[in-house]
Coordinates of C-alpha atoms in Angstrom, one line a residue:
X1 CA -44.4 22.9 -139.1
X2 CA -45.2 18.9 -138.0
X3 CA -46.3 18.2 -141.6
X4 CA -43.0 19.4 -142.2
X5 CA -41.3 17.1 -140.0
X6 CA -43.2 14.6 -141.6
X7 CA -42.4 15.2 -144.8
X8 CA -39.2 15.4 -144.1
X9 CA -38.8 11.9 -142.0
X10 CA -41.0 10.1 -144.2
X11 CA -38.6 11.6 -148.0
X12 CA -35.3 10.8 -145.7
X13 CA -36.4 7.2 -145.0
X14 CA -37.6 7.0 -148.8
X15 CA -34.0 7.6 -149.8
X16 CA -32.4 5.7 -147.8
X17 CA -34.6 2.8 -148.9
X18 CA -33.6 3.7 -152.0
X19 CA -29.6 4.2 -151.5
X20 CA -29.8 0.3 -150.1
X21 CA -32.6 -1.5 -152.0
X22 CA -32.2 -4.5 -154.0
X23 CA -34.4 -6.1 -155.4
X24 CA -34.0 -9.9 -154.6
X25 CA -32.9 -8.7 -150.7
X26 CA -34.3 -7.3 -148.0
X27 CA -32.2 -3.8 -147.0
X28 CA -31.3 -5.5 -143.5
X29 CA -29.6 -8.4 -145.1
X30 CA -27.8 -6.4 -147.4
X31 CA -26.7 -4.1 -144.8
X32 CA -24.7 -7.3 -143.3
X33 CA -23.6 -8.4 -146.6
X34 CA -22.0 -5.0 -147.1
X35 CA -20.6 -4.9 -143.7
X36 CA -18.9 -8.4 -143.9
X37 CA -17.5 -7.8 -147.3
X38 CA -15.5 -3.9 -146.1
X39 CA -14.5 -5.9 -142.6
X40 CA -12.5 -8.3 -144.9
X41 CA -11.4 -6.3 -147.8
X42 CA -9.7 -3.9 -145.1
X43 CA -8.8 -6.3 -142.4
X44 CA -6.1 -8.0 -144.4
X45 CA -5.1 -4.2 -145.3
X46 CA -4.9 -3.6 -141.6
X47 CA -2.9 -6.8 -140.4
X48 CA -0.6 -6.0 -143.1
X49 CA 0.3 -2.6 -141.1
X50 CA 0.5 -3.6 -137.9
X51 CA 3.1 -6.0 -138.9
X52 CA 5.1 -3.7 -140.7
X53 CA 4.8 -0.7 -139.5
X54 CA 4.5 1.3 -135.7
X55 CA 1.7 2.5 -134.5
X56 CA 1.4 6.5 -135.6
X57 CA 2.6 4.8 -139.1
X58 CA -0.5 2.3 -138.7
X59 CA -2.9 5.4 -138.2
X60 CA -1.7 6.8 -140.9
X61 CA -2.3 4.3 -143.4
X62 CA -5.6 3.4 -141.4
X63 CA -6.2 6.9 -142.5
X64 CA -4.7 7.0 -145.7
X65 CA -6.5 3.9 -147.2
X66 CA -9.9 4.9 -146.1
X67 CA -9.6 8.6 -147.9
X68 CA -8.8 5.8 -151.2
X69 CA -11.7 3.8 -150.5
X70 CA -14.5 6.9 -149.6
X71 CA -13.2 8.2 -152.3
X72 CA -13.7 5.6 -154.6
X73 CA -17.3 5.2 -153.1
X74 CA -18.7 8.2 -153.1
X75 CA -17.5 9.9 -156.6
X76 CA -18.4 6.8 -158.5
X77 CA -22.1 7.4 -156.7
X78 CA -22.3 10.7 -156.1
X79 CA -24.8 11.6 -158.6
X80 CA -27.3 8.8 -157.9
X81 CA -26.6 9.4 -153.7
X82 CA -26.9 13.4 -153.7
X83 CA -28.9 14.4 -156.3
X84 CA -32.6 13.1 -157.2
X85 CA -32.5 9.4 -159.3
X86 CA -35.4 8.9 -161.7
X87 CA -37.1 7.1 -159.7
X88 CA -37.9 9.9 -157.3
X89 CA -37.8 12.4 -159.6
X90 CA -41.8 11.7 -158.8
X91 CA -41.8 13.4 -155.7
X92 CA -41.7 16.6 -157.1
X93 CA -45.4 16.5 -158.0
X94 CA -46.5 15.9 -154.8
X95 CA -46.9 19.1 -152.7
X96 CA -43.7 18.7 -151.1
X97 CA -41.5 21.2 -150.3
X98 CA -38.2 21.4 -152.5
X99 CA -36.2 22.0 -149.1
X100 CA -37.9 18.9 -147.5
X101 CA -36.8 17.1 -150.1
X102 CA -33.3 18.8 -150.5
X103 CA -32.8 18.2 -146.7
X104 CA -34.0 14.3 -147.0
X105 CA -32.2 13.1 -149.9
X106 CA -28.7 14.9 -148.5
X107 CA -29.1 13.4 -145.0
X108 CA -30.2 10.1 -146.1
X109 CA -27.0 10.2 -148.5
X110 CA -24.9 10.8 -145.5
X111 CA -26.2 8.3 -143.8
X112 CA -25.2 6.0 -146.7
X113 CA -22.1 7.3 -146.4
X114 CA -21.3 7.4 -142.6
X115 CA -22.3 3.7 -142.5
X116 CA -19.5 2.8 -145.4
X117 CA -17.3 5.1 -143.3
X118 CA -18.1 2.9 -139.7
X119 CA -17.5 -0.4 -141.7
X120 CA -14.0 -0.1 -142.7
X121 CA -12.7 1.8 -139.2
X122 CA -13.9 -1.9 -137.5
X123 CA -10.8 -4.2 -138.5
X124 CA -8.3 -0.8 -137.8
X125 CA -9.4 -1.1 -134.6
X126 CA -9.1 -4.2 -133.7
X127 CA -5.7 -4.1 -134.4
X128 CA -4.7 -0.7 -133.1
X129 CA -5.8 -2.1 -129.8
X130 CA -3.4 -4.6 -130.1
X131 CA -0.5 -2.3 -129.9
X132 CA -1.0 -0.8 -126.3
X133 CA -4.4 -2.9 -125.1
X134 CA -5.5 0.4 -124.0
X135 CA -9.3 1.0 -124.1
X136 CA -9.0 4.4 -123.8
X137 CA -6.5 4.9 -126.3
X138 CA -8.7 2.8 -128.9
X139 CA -11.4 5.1 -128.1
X140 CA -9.4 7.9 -129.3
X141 CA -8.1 6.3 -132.6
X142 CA -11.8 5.5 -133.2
X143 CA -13.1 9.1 -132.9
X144 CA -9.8 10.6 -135.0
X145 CA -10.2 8.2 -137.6
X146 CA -14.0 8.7 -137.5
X147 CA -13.7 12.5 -137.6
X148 CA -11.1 11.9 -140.8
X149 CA -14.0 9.8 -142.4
X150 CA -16.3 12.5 -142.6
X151 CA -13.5 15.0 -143.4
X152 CA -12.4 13.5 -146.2
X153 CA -15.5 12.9 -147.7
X154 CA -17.1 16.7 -147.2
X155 CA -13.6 17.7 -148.8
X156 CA -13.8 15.4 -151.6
X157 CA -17.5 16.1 -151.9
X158 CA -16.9 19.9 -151.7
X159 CA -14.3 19.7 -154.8
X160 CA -16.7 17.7 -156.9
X161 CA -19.4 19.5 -156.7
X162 CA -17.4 22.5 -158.0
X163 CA -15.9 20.5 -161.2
X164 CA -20.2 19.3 -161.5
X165 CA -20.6 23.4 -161.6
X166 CA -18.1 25.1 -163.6
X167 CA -16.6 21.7 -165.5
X168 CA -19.8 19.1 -165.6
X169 CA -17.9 17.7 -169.1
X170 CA -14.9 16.5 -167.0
X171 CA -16.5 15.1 -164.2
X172 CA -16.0 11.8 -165.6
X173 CA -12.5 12.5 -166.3
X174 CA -11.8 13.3 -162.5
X175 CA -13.8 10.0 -161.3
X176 CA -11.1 8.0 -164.0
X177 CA -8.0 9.7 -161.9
X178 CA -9.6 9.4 -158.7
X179 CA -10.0 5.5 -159.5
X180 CA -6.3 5.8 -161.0
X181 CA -5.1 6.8 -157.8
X182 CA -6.9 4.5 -156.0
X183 CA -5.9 1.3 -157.5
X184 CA -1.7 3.3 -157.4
X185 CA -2.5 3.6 -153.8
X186 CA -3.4 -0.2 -153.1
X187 CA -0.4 -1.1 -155.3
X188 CA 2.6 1.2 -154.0
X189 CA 0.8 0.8 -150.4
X190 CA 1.6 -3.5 -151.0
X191 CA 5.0 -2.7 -152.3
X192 CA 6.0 -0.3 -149.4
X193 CA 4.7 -3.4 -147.0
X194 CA 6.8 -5.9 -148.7
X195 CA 10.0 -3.6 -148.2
X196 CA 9.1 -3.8 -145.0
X197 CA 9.4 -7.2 -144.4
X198 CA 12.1 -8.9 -142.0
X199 CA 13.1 -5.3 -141.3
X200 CA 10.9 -4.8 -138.3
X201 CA 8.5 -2.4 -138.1
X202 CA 8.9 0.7 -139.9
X203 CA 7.9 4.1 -139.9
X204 CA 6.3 6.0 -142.8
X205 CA 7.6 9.2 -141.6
X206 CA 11.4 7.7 -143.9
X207 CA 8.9 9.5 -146.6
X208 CA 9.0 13.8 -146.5
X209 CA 5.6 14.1 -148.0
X210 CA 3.6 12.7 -145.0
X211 CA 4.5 15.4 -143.1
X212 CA 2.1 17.6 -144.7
X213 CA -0.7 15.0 -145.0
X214 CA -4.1 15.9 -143.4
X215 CA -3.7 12.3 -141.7
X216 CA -0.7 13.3 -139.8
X217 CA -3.0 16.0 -137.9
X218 CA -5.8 14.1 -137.1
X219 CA -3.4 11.2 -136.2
X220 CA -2.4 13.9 -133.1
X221 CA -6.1 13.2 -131.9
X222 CA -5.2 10.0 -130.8
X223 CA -2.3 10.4 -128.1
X224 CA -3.8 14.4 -127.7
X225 CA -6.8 14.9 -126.4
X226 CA -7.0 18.4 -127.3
X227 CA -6.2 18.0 -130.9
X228 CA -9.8 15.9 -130.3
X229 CA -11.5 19.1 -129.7
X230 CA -9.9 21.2 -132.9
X231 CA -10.1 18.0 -135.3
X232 CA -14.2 18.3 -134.2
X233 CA -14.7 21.9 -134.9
X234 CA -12.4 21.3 -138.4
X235 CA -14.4 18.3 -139.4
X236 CA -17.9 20.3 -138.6
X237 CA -17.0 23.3 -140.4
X238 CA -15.8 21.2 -143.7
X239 CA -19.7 19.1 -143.2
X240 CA -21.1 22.7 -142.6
X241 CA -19.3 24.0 -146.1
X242 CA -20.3 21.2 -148.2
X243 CA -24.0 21.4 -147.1
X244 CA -24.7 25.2 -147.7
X245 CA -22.6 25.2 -150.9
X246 CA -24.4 22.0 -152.1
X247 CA -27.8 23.4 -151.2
X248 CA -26.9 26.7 -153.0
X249 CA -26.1 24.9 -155.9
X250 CA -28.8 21.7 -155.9
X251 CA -31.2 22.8 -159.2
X252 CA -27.9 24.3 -161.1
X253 CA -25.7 20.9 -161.0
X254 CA -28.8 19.1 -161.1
X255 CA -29.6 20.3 -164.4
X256 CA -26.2 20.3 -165.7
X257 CA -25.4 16.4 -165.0
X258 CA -29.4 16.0 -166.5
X259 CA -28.1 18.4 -170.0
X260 CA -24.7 16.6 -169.9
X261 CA -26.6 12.8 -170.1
X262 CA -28.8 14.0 -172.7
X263 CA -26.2 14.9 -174.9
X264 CA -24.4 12.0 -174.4
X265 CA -27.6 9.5 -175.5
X266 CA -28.0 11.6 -178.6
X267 CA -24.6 12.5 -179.4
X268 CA -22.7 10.2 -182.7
X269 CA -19.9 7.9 -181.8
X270 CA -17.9 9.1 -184.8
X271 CA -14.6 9.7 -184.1
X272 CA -11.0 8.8 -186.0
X273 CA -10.9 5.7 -185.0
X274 CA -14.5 4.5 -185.7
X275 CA -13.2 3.3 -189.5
X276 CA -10.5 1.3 -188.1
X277 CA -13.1 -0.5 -185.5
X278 CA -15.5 -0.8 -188.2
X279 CA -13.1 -2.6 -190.6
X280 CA -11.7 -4.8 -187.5
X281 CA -15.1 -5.4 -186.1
X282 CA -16.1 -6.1 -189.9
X283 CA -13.4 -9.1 -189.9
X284 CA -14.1 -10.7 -186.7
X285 CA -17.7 -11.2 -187.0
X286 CA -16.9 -12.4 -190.6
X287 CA -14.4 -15.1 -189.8
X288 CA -15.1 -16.1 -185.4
X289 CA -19.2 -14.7 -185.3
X290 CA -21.2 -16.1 -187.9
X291 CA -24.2 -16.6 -185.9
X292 CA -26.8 -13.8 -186.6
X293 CA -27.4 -14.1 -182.5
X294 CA -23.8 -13.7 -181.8
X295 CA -23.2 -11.3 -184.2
X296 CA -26.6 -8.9 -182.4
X297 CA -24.8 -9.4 -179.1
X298 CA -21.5 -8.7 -180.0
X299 CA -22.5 -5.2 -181.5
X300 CA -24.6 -4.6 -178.3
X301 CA -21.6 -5.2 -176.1
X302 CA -19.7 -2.9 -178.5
X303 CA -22.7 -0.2 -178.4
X304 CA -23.0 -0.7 -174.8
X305 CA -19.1 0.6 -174.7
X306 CA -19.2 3.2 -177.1
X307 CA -22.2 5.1 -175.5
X308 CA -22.6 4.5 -171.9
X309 CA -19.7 6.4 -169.7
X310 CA -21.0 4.4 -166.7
X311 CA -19.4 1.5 -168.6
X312 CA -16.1 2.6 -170.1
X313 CA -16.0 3.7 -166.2
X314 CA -16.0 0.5 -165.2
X315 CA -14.4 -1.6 -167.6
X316 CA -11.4 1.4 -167.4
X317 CA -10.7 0.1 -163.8
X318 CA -10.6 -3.9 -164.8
X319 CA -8.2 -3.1 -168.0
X320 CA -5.9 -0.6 -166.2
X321 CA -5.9 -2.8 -163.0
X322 CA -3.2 -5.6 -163.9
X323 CA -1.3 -3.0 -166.1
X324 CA -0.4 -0.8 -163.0
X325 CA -0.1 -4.0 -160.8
X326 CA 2.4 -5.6 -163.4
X327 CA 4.4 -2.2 -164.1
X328 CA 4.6 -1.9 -160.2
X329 CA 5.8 -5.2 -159.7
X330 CA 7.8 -5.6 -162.7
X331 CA 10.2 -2.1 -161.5
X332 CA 10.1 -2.4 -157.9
X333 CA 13.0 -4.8 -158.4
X334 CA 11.2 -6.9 -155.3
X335 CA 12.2 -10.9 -155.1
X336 CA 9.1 -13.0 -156.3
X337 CA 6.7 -10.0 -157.9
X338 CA 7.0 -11.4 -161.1
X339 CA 8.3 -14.6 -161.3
X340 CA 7.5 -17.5 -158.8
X341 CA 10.5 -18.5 -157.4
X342 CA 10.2 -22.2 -157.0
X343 CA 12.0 -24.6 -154.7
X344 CA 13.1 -27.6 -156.8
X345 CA 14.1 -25.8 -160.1
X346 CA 15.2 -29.5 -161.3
X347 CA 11.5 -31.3 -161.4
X348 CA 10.4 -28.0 -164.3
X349 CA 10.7 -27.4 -167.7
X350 CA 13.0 -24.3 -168.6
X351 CA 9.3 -21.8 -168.8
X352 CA 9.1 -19.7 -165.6
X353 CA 5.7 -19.3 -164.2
X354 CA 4.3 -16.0 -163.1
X355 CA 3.8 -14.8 -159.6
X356 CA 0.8 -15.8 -158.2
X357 CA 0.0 -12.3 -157.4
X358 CA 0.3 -11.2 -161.0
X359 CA -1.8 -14.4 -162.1
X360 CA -4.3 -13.8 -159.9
X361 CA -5.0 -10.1 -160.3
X362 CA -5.4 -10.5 -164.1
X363 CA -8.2 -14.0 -163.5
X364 CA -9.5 -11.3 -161.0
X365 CA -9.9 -8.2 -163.5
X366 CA -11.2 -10.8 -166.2
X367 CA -13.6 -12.3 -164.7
X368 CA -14.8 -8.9 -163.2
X369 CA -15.3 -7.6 -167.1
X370 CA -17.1 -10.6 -168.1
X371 CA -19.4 -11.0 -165.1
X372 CA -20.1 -7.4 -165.4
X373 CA -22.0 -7.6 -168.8
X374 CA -25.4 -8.6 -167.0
X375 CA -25.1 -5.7 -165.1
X376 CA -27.2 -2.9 -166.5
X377 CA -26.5 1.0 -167.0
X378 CA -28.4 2.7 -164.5
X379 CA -30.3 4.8 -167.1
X380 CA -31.6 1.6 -168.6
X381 CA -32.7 -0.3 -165.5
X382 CA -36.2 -3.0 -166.4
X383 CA -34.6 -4.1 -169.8
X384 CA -35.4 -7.5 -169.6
X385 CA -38.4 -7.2 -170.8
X386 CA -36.9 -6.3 -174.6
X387 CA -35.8 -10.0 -174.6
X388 CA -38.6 -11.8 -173.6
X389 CA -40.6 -10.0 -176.7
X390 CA -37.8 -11.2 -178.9
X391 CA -37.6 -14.9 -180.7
X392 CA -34.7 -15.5 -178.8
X393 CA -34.2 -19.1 -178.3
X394 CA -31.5 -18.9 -175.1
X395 CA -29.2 -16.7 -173.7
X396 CA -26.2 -19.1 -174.8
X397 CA -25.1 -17.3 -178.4
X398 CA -25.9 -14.0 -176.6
X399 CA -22.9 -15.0 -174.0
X400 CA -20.8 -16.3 -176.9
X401 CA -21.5 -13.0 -178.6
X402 CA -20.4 -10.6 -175.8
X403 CA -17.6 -13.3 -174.5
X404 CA -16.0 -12.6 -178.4
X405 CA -16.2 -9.3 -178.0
X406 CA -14.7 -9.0 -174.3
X407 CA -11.8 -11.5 -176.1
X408 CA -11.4 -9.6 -179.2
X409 CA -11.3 -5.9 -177.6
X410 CA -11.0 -6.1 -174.2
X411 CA -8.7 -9.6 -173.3
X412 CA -6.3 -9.5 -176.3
X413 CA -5.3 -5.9 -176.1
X414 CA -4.4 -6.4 -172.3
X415 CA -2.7 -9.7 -172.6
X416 CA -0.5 -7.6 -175.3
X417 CA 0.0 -4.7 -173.2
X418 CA 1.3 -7.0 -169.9
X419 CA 3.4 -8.9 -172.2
X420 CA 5.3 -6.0 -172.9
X421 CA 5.9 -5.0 -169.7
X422 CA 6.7 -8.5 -168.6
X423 CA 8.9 -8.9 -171.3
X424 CA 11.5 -6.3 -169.0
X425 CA 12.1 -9.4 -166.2
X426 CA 10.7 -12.6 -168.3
X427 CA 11.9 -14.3 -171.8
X428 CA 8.9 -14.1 -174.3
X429 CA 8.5 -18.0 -174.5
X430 CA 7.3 -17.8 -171.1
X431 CA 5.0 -14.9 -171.2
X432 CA 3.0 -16.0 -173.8
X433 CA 2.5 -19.7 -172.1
X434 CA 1.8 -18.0 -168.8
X435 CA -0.5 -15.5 -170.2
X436 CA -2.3 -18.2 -172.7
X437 CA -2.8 -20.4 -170.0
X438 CA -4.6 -17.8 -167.6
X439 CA -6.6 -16.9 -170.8
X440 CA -7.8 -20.4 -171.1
X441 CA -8.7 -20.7 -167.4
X442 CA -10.7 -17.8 -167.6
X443 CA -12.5 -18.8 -170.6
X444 CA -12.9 -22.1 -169.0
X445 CA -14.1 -20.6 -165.5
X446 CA -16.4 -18.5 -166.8
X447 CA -17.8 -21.1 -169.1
X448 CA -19.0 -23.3 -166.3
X449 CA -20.1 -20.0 -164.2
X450 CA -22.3 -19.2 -167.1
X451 CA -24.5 -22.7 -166.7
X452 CA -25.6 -20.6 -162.6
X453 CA -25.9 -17.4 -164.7
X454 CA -29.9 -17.0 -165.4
X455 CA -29.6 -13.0 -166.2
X456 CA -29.6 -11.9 -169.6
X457 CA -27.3 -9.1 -170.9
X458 CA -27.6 -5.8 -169.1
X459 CA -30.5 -6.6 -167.4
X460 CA -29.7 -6.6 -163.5
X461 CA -30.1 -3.3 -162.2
X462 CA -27.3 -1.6 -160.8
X463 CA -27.2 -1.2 -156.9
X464 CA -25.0 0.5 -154.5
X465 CA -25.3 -2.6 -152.8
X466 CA -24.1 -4.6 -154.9
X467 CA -20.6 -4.8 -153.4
X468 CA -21.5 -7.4 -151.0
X469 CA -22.4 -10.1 -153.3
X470 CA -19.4 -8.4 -155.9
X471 CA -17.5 -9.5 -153.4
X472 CA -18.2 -12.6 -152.9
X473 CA -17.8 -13.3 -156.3
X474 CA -14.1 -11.9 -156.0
X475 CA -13.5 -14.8 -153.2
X476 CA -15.0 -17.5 -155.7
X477 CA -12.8 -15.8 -158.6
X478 CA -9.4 -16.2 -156.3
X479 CA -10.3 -19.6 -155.0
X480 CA -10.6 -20.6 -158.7
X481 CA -7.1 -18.6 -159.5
X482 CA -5.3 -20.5 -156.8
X483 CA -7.0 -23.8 -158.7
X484 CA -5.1 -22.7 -161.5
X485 CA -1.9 -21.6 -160.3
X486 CA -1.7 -24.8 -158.1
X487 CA -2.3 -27.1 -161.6
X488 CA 0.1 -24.3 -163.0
X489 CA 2.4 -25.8 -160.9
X490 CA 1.9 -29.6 -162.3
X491 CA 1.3 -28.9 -165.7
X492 CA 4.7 -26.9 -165.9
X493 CA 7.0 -29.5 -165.1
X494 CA 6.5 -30.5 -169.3
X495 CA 6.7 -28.2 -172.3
X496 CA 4.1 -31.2 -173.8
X497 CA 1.6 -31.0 -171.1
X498 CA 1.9 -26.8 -171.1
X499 CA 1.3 -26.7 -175.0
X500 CA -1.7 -29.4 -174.5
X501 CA -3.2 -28.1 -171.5
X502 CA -4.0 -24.6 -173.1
X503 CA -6.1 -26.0 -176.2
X504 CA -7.8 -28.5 -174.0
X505 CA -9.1 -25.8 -171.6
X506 CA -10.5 -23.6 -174.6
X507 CA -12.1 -26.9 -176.1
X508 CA -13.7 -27.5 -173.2
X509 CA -15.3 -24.0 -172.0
X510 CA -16.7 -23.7 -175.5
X511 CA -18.1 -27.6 -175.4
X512 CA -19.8 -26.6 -172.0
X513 CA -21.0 -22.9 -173.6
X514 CA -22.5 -25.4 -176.4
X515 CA -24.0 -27.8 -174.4
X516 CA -26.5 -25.5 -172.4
X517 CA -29.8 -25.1 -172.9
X518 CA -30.7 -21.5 -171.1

């Protein structure tokens, strides 16, 4: 029975090693990282409720936004938290108990989860206790929202790991509308906070639906303390269910997702439309790639796409991000979502410039595609090696490569798409010049970022921790948007300076791609 115990704290502090490794940090530093980067990303989420809205309506949304955010976390890494990785898939040889390691790997994912869950409830609270400056009553708000935490995320949990029994093949699917739904939330959430505004502070009970929102009844736990004692007993029972159903059904859904991945590295990427990208593919690399070491790299990005779900995933997010943004803002009929309403009309040509929320969403969503190429899929981590054995010369055609590609496939289609929509509030001589000249900068940004960038493509492994230093990176990327709305600002005063500005910015991200040596 103690070599049990053993086993069993030795596998669950394995995994949890595992869940938070990196390999250029140490866990404890990454821990922090994470923590700063989900105190920020939700305290400006918070402050924006406490202004606008009372205080059950700020619980609500506490609530309400952390059910978006879990959500987001843990289906995106459910597999790789709950069920065995790879690289433990060692362990079974050892004469270790499949329980002990059942038992290990789900507490240690809980863990990983609960520790997500603690850092977001942090900025919520610090405003909540701004309300009434009652310690008590903070005390309460922490321990409902808590509770909801790890409610939502055995309910979630319990739901996906029914679609990964009886419908493994849409599991995907459901992550894509889960991530949908997260990024409508964060959207409609802003818009019903700009209502809002100059209107005092609201309540979201003007809606009907909230009534019958699992976050009104675990909001009671925080002015009734019984309700603390029922929301316990609900929140344990939903843990309880999601533990015996997931340990009933550990070997079948591990299999399943193990069959369903197999399939997907051998199965063709013929479909109908694999002509027409052949024949367009065909004429870009004829006329803009003539570089045999572009040309490599720009069907590995397109290979990458084609086959790896873990990467349409994820570039699905960035491309439908500033099309749901842009839609929301363009028919919410709200002053200054679109176009930026400027003071002195008389000092500026006759082109209206975007919103600066707009502007900086898409730089955002851009630069997020294109960073992401040296991120690897995690079923082809330690690839680096593949490119030291080739004669490759530098990494600079390989980044010209993919950067086409992202351009050509990814950039131009979306540009087309925002256009359209914009095209409902804004004349099309200004939409193209606006969405040009964010093109440009983000070429030109990413240009210079590529001179710090030492990884080659797809080669740094994928982490769950890799959300601390993603979002610093976001920072950078809107400090460098707000450089380019604020020269925005000069450069369209004159028709002549907008028209030369975009060229010159092109010319000079693909001098400085040229000019470097690595």
């Amino acid at each position: 029975m103690q070599s049990g115990k053993v086993n069993t704290g030795a596998l669950y502090s394995l995994f949890l090693r595992l869940d938070f490794r990196d390999k250029r940090s140490v866990g404890f530093k990454k821990l922090i990282g994470v923590l700063i980067a989900y105190f920020f990303a939700n305290f400006f989420l918070s402050f924006g409720n406490f202004r606008n809205f009372d205080e059950v309506s700020f619980v609500i949304l506490s609530m309400s936004t952390n059910a978006f955010f879990l959500s987001f976390i843990l289906l995106n890494d459910f597999i790789s938290l709950f069920l065995v990785k790879s690289e433990s898939e060692t362990i079974y040889a050892l004469p270790i108990k499949q329980e002990d390691i059942f038992l290990s790997k789900f507490f240690a994912a809980y863990s990983f989860m609960v520790f997500y869950a603690a850092a977001i409830i942090l900025p919520q609270v610090i405003f909540f206790y701004q309300y009434n400056e009652n310690i008590i009553g903070t005390l309460a708000f922490l321990y409902s929202v808590f509770l909801f935490n790890i409610f939502i995320i055995s309910c979630l949990a319990l739901f996906y790991i029914f679609i990964l029994r009886y419908f493994v093949k849409f599991s995907y699917t459901f992550i894509y509308m889960i991530n949908i739904c997260f990024l409508v939330y964060v959207f409609y959430s802003s818009t019903v906070r700009g209502r809002a505004m100059g209107e005092g502070r609201s309540s979201v009970f003007s809606y009907s639906f909230v009534d019958i929102l699992p976050q009104t009844l675990f909001a009671k736990g925080v002015a009734e303390p019984v309700w603390l004692i029922i929301l316990t007993l609900i929140t344990i029972v939903a843990a309880g269910l999601f533990y015996l159903l997931l340990r009933k059904n550990y070997s079948r859904i591990t299999s399943g997702v193990q069959a369903i991945n197999n399939r997907a590295k051998n199965r063709s990427a013929i479909n109908p439309f694999t002509k027409l990208a052949n024949a367009i593919d065909k004429i870009i690399t004829t006329v803009f790639v003539r570089n045999h070491l572009q040309r490599a790299s720009y069907y590995l990005m397109r290979n990458q796409l084609s086959n790896s779900r873990v990467f349409k995933l994820r570039y699905f997010v960035f491309l439908l991000m500033p099309l749901v943004f842009t839609g929301i803002a363009v028919f919410s009929g709200l002053a200054g979502t679109v176009i930026f309403e400027k003071g002195d009309m008389s000092s500026y040509s006759n082109v209206l410039i975007l919103s600066p929320s707009i502007l900086f969403i898409y730089v955002l969503c851009a630069r997020l595609i294109i960073s992401n190429t040296r991120i690897a899929d995690t079923n082809s981590n330690d690839s680096e090696w593949i490119y030291r054995s080739l004669p490759v010369g530098g990494v600079v055609q390989m980044r010209l490569g993919i950067l086409k590609f992202i351009m050509s496939h990814l950039l131009i289609p979306m540009i087309i798409v925002v256009g359209l929509l914009l095209s409902y509030r804004m004349d099309p001589l200004s939409i193209i010049l606006n969405l040009l000249f964010a093109t440009a900068g983000v070429f030109f940004i990413s240009s210079i970022l590529y001179r710090f960038d030492k990884y080659y493509p797809f080669t740094q492994d994928s982490s769950k921790m890799d959300s601390a230093s993603k979002f610093i990176e976001v920072l950078f990327t809107i400090f460098l948007a707000l450089i380019i709305f604020i020269s925005q600002l000069f450069i369209f005063k004159n028709i002549i300076f907008i028209i030369t500005s975009i060229p010159v910015l092109f010319l000079l991200g693909g001098i400085i791609l040229r000019t470097q040596r690595t």
